[in-house]
Short mmCIF file of C-alpha atoms in Angstrom, two decimals:
data_model
loop_
_atom_site.label_atom_id
_atom_site.label_comp_id
_atom_site.label_asym_id
_atom_site.label_seq_id
_atom_site.Cartn_x
_atom_site.Cartn_y
_atom_site.Cartn_z
CA MET A 449 -25.49 -7.70 -15.57
CA ALA A 450 -28.79 -9.04 -14.24
CA SER A 451 -28.87 -9.34 -10.46
CA GLY A 452 -29.93 -12.98 -10.64
CA SER A 453 -26.88 -13.94 -12.68
CA ARG A 454 -24.37 -12.06 -10.52
CA PRO A 455 -23.91 -14.76 -7.80
CA MET A 456 -23.31 -17.42 -10.46
CA TYR A 457 -20.86 -15.13 -12.27
CA SER A 458 -19.00 -14.31 -9.02
CA TRP A 459 -18.79 -17.97 -8.03
CA GLY A 460 -17.65 -19.06 -11.48
CA LYS A 461 -15.11 -16.24 -11.67
CA ARG A 462 -13.57 -17.17 -8.32
CA LEU A 463 -13.34 -20.83 -9.34
CA PHE A 464 -11.70 -19.88 -12.63
CA ASP A 465 -9.28 -17.53 -10.84
CA TYR A 466 -8.24 -20.23 -8.38
CA CYS A 467 -7.69 -22.91 -11.01
CA ALA A 468 -5.87 -20.56 -13.41
CA ALA A 469 -3.60 -19.18 -10.67
CA ALA A 470 -2.73 -22.64 -9.35
CA ALA A 471 -1.96 -23.91 -12.86
CA GLY A 472 -0.02 -20.76 -13.69
CA LEU A 473 2.20 -20.99 -10.62
CA LEU A 474 3.00 -24.63 -11.41
CA LEU A 475 3.60 -24.17 -15.14
CA LEU A 476 5.53 -20.93 -14.75
CA ALA A 477 7.69 -22.11 -11.84
CA PRO A 478 10.84 -22.45 -14.02
CA LEU A 479 10.30 -18.93 -15.43
CA LEU A 480 9.71 -17.51 -11.95
CA LEU A 481 12.91 -19.12 -10.75
CA ALA A 482 14.87 -17.79 -13.74
CA VAL A 483 13.58 -14.25 -13.15
CA ALA A 484 14.44 -14.49 -9.45
CA VAL A 485 18.00 -15.60 -10.22
CA ALA A 486 18.44 -12.86 -12.84
CA ALA A 487 17.12 -10.24 -10.41
CA TRP A 488 19.48 -11.43 -7.67
CA LEU A 489 22.49 -11.36 -9.98
CA GLY A 490 21.37 -7.95 -11.27
CA GLY A 491 21.46 -6.43 -7.80
CA LEU A 492 17.69 -6.34 -7.22
CA ARG A 493 17.74 -7.74 -3.70
CA PRO A 494 15.70 -9.05 -2.06
CA VAL A 495 14.14 -10.15 -5.32
CA LEU A 496 10.58 -10.11 -4.00
CA PHE A 497 8.80 -7.35 -2.14
CA TRP A 498 5.36 -6.79 -0.65
CA GLN A 499 3.44 -3.55 -1.10
CA TRP A 500 0.22 -2.49 0.62
CA ARG A 501 -2.67 -1.96 -1.79
CA THR A 502 -6.41 -1.35 -1.35
CA GLY A 503 -8.63 -4.28 -2.20
CA TYR A 504 -12.25 -5.40 -2.12
CA ARG A 505 -14.42 -3.26 0.18
CA GLU A 506 -11.46 -0.96 0.81
CA GLN A 507 -9.59 -3.61 2.77
CA PRO A 508 -5.77 -3.38 2.68
CA PHE A 509 -3.71 -6.30 1.44
CA GLN A 510 -0.15 -6.85 0.28
CA VAL A 511 0.66 -7.60 -3.35
CA LEU A 512 3.76 -9.63 -4.16
CA LYS A 513 6.04 -8.45 -6.97
CA PHE A 514 9.51 -8.94 -8.34
CA ARG A 515 11.70 -5.99 -7.41
CA THR A 516 12.57 -3.73 -10.36
CA MET A 517 14.34 -0.90 -8.53
CA THR A 518 17.35 -0.87 -6.25
CA GLN A 519 17.12 0.49 -2.73
CA ARG A 520 19.77 3.20 -3.30
CA THR A 521 19.48 6.20 -1.03
CA ASN A 522 21.01 9.65 -0.80
CA ALA A 523 23.36 10.88 1.90
CA VAL A 524 20.54 11.27 4.45
CA GLY A 525 19.01 7.86 3.79
CA THR A 526 16.12 8.92 1.55
CA LEU A 527 15.38 6.72 -1.45
CA LEU A 528 16.54 8.18 -4.74
CA PRO A 529 13.93 9.02 -7.43
CA ASP A 530 12.47 6.06 -9.33
CA ALA A 531 14.37 6.96 -12.52
CA GLU A 532 17.68 6.61 -10.68
CA ARG A 533 16.79 3.31 -9.04
CA LEU A 534 15.16 1.56 -12.00
CA THR A 535 17.74 -0.77 -13.54
CA PRO A 536 17.82 -1.94 -17.18
CA LEU A 537 16.74 -5.39 -15.99
CA GLY A 538 13.98 -3.86 -13.91
CA GLU A 539 12.79 -1.81 -16.87
CA TRP A 540 12.65 -4.97 -18.97
CA LEU A 541 10.71 -6.80 -16.27
CA ARG A 542 8.20 -3.98 -16.22
CA ARG A 543 7.92 -3.80 -19.99
CA THR A 544 7.22 -7.53 -20.21
CA SER A 545 5.05 -7.49 -17.04
CA LEU A 546 7.13 -10.34 -15.62
CA ASP A 547 7.43 -8.36 -12.39
CA GLU A 548 3.68 -8.94 -11.87
CA LEU A 549 3.76 -12.75 -12.12
CA PRO A 550 4.19 -13.36 -8.36
CA GLN A 551 0.74 -11.81 -7.95
CA LEU A 552 -0.70 -15.13 -9.08
CA TRP A 553 -0.16 -15.98 -5.41
CA ASN A 554 -2.50 -13.12 -4.50
CA VAL A 555 -5.04 -14.50 -6.97
CA LEU A 556 -4.75 -17.93 -5.39
CA ARG A 557 -5.34 -16.40 -1.95
CA GLY A 558 -8.44 -14.58 -3.18
CA GLU A 559 -7.03 -11.08 -2.71
CA LEU A 560 -6.89 -10.49 -6.46
CA SER A 561 -8.89 -11.70 -9.42
CA LEU A 562 -7.37 -12.25 -12.84
CA VAL A 563 -9.55 -9.39 -14.12
CA GLY A 564 -10.66 -6.30 -12.23
CA PRO A 565 -9.59 -2.73 -11.46
CA ARG A 566 -5.87 -2.63 -10.70
CA PRO A 567 -5.27 -2.05 -6.99
CA PHE A 568 -3.42 1.15 -6.14
CA ILE A 569 -1.25 1.78 -3.10
CA HIS A 570 -3.22 1.93 0.13
CA SER A 571 -2.07 5.44 1.05
CA TYR A 572 -4.27 6.76 -1.79
CA LEU A 573 -7.46 5.65 0.00
CA PRO A 574 -8.37 9.05 1.54
CA LEU A 575 -7.91 10.77 -1.85
CA TYR A 576 -10.73 9.06 -3.77
CA SER A 577 -14.04 10.73 -4.55
CA GLU A 578 -17.26 8.82 -3.89
CA ALA A 579 -17.62 8.09 -7.60
CA GLN A 580 -14.10 6.65 -7.73
CA ARG A 581 -14.77 4.36 -4.77
CA VAL A 582 -17.08 2.22 -6.91
CA ARG A 583 -13.95 0.26 -7.84
CA PHE A 584 -13.94 -1.30 -4.37
CA ARG A 585 -17.26 -3.07 -4.99
CA VAL A 586 -15.38 -5.81 -6.83
CA ARG A 587 -12.18 -7.72 -6.23
CA PRO A 588 -9.18 -5.94 -7.85
CA GLY A 589 -7.46 -7.59 -10.77
CA LEU A 590 -4.12 -8.67 -12.14
CA THR A 591 -5.25 -6.94 -15.34
CA GLY A 592 -8.25 -4.78 -16.14
CA TRP A 593 -10.22 -2.67 -18.59
CA ALA A 594 -7.96 0.34 -18.04
CA GLN A 595 -4.84 -1.77 -18.62
CA VAL A 596 -5.97 -2.84 -22.09
CA ASN A 597 -7.16 0.66 -23.00
CA GLY A 598 -4.03 2.69 -22.36
CA ARG A 599 -2.49 1.53 -19.09
CA ASN A 600 -0.11 4.18 -17.73
CA ALA A 601 -0.53 6.41 -20.79
CA LEU A 602 -3.96 7.30 -19.34
CA SER A 603 -4.63 10.08 -16.88
CA TRP A 604 -5.84 9.11 -13.42
CA GLU A 605 -9.35 10.34 -14.25
CA GLU A 606 -9.42 8.20 -17.39
CA LYS A 607 -8.32 5.13 -15.42
CA PHE A 608 -11.05 5.66 -12.84
CA ALA A 609 -13.69 6.15 -15.55
CA LEU A 610 -12.69 2.90 -17.27
CA ASP A 611 -12.65 1.02 -13.95
CA SER A 612 -16.14 2.32 -13.12
CA TRP A 613 -17.37 1.21 -16.53
CA TYR A 614 -15.98 -2.27 -15.91
CA VAL A 615 -17.72 -2.55 -12.52
CA ALA A 616 -21.05 -1.64 -14.14
CA ASN A 617 -20.61 -3.96 -17.13
CA GLN A 618 -18.60 -6.93 -15.85
CA SER A 619 -19.36 -10.29 -17.42
CA LEU A 620 -17.60 -13.50 -18.36
CA ALA A 621 -17.42 -12.41 -22.00
CA LEU A 622 -15.84 -9.09 -21.02
CA ASP A 623 -13.33 -10.80 -18.72
CA LEU A 624 -12.25 -13.17 -21.50
CA ARG A 625 -11.95 -10.24 -23.88
CA ILE A 626 -9.72 -8.38 -21.41
CA LEU A 627 -7.51 -11.43 -20.86
CA TRP A 628 -7.07 -11.86 -24.62
CA ARG A 629 -6.23 -8.20 -25.14
CA THR A 630 -3.84 -8.29 -22.17
CA LEU A 631 -1.74 -10.85 -23.99
CA GLY A 632 -1.28 -8.44 -26.88
CA ARG A 633 -0.45 -5.57 -24.53
CA VAL A 634 2.15 -7.64 -22.70
CA LEU A 635 3.81 -8.72 -25.94
CA SER A 636 3.94 -5.12 -27.21
CA GLY A 637 5.16 -3.62 -23.92
CA HIS A 638 3.00 -0.58 -24.70
CA ALA A 639 2.33 2.24 -22.17
CA VAL A 640 4.25 0.70 -19.27
CA SER A 641 5.31 4.15 -18.04
CA ALA A 642 3.55 7.49 -18.00
CA ALA A 643 5.05 10.25 -20.14
CA GLY A 644 7.87 11.98 -18.28
CA HIS A 645 8.02 9.36 -15.52
CA ALA A 646 10.07 6.21 -14.97
CA THR A 647 6.91 4.48 -13.74
CA THR A 648 3.78 6.60 -13.32
CA ALA A 649 2.82 9.93 -11.78
CA PRO A 650 1.55 9.69 -8.20
CA PHE A 651 -2.15 10.22 -7.57
CA ARG A 652 -2.78 13.55 -5.82
CA GLY A 653 -6.54 13.28 -5.51
CA SER A 654 -9.42 14.51 -7.64
CA LYS A 655 -11.13 17.86 -7.34
CA ALA A 656 -14.25 16.17 -6.03
CA ALA A 657 -12.38 14.30 -3.33
CA LEU A 658 -10.46 17.38 -2.27
CA GLY A 659 -13.53 19.60 -2.12
CA LYS A 660 -12.32 21.94 -4.88
CA GLU A 661 -15.30 21.80 -7.22
#
């Protein structure tokens, strides 16, 4: 993207994000309420939870999500593995991406964009290599280039490569393309979980970040 067009793109993207998030929260209010009631009746309480993620310029923020796992613990008070806490309702919410809808509030607040690299949990911050930190040059997104090109079926290195490509090539046309492809991904429920995991494998750091090259 030409440097002269970047400010106009950034301004227009933020305006679009704000209007789309505000309209989405209003139009989807009945659906949000129905999901909240179903989650409450299904034992996913409290139905909403906040989780610290890393955002623009490596600043921490809290994303809002519908809860998909119970808070069951073992005898010593440690949370059980994800696979044992993920309920059938929670699995369905994940497959349909309905658990992500409350993040429209984060978009409205300016912490998320509709399109950008997905924000990962903040505790991963020290594990990134310098090349992987390019993702923090833009606002993270509700959906992104990695999400429409494999989502959790991708390895961590593949996700980072796709995110870096997006940062270098972002444009209005690309954002609209990602939003359109996201709709198809949501309807198919494809690649919600990584192979062998109820959700996804935790990030342990790259060789470059850990000094093992």
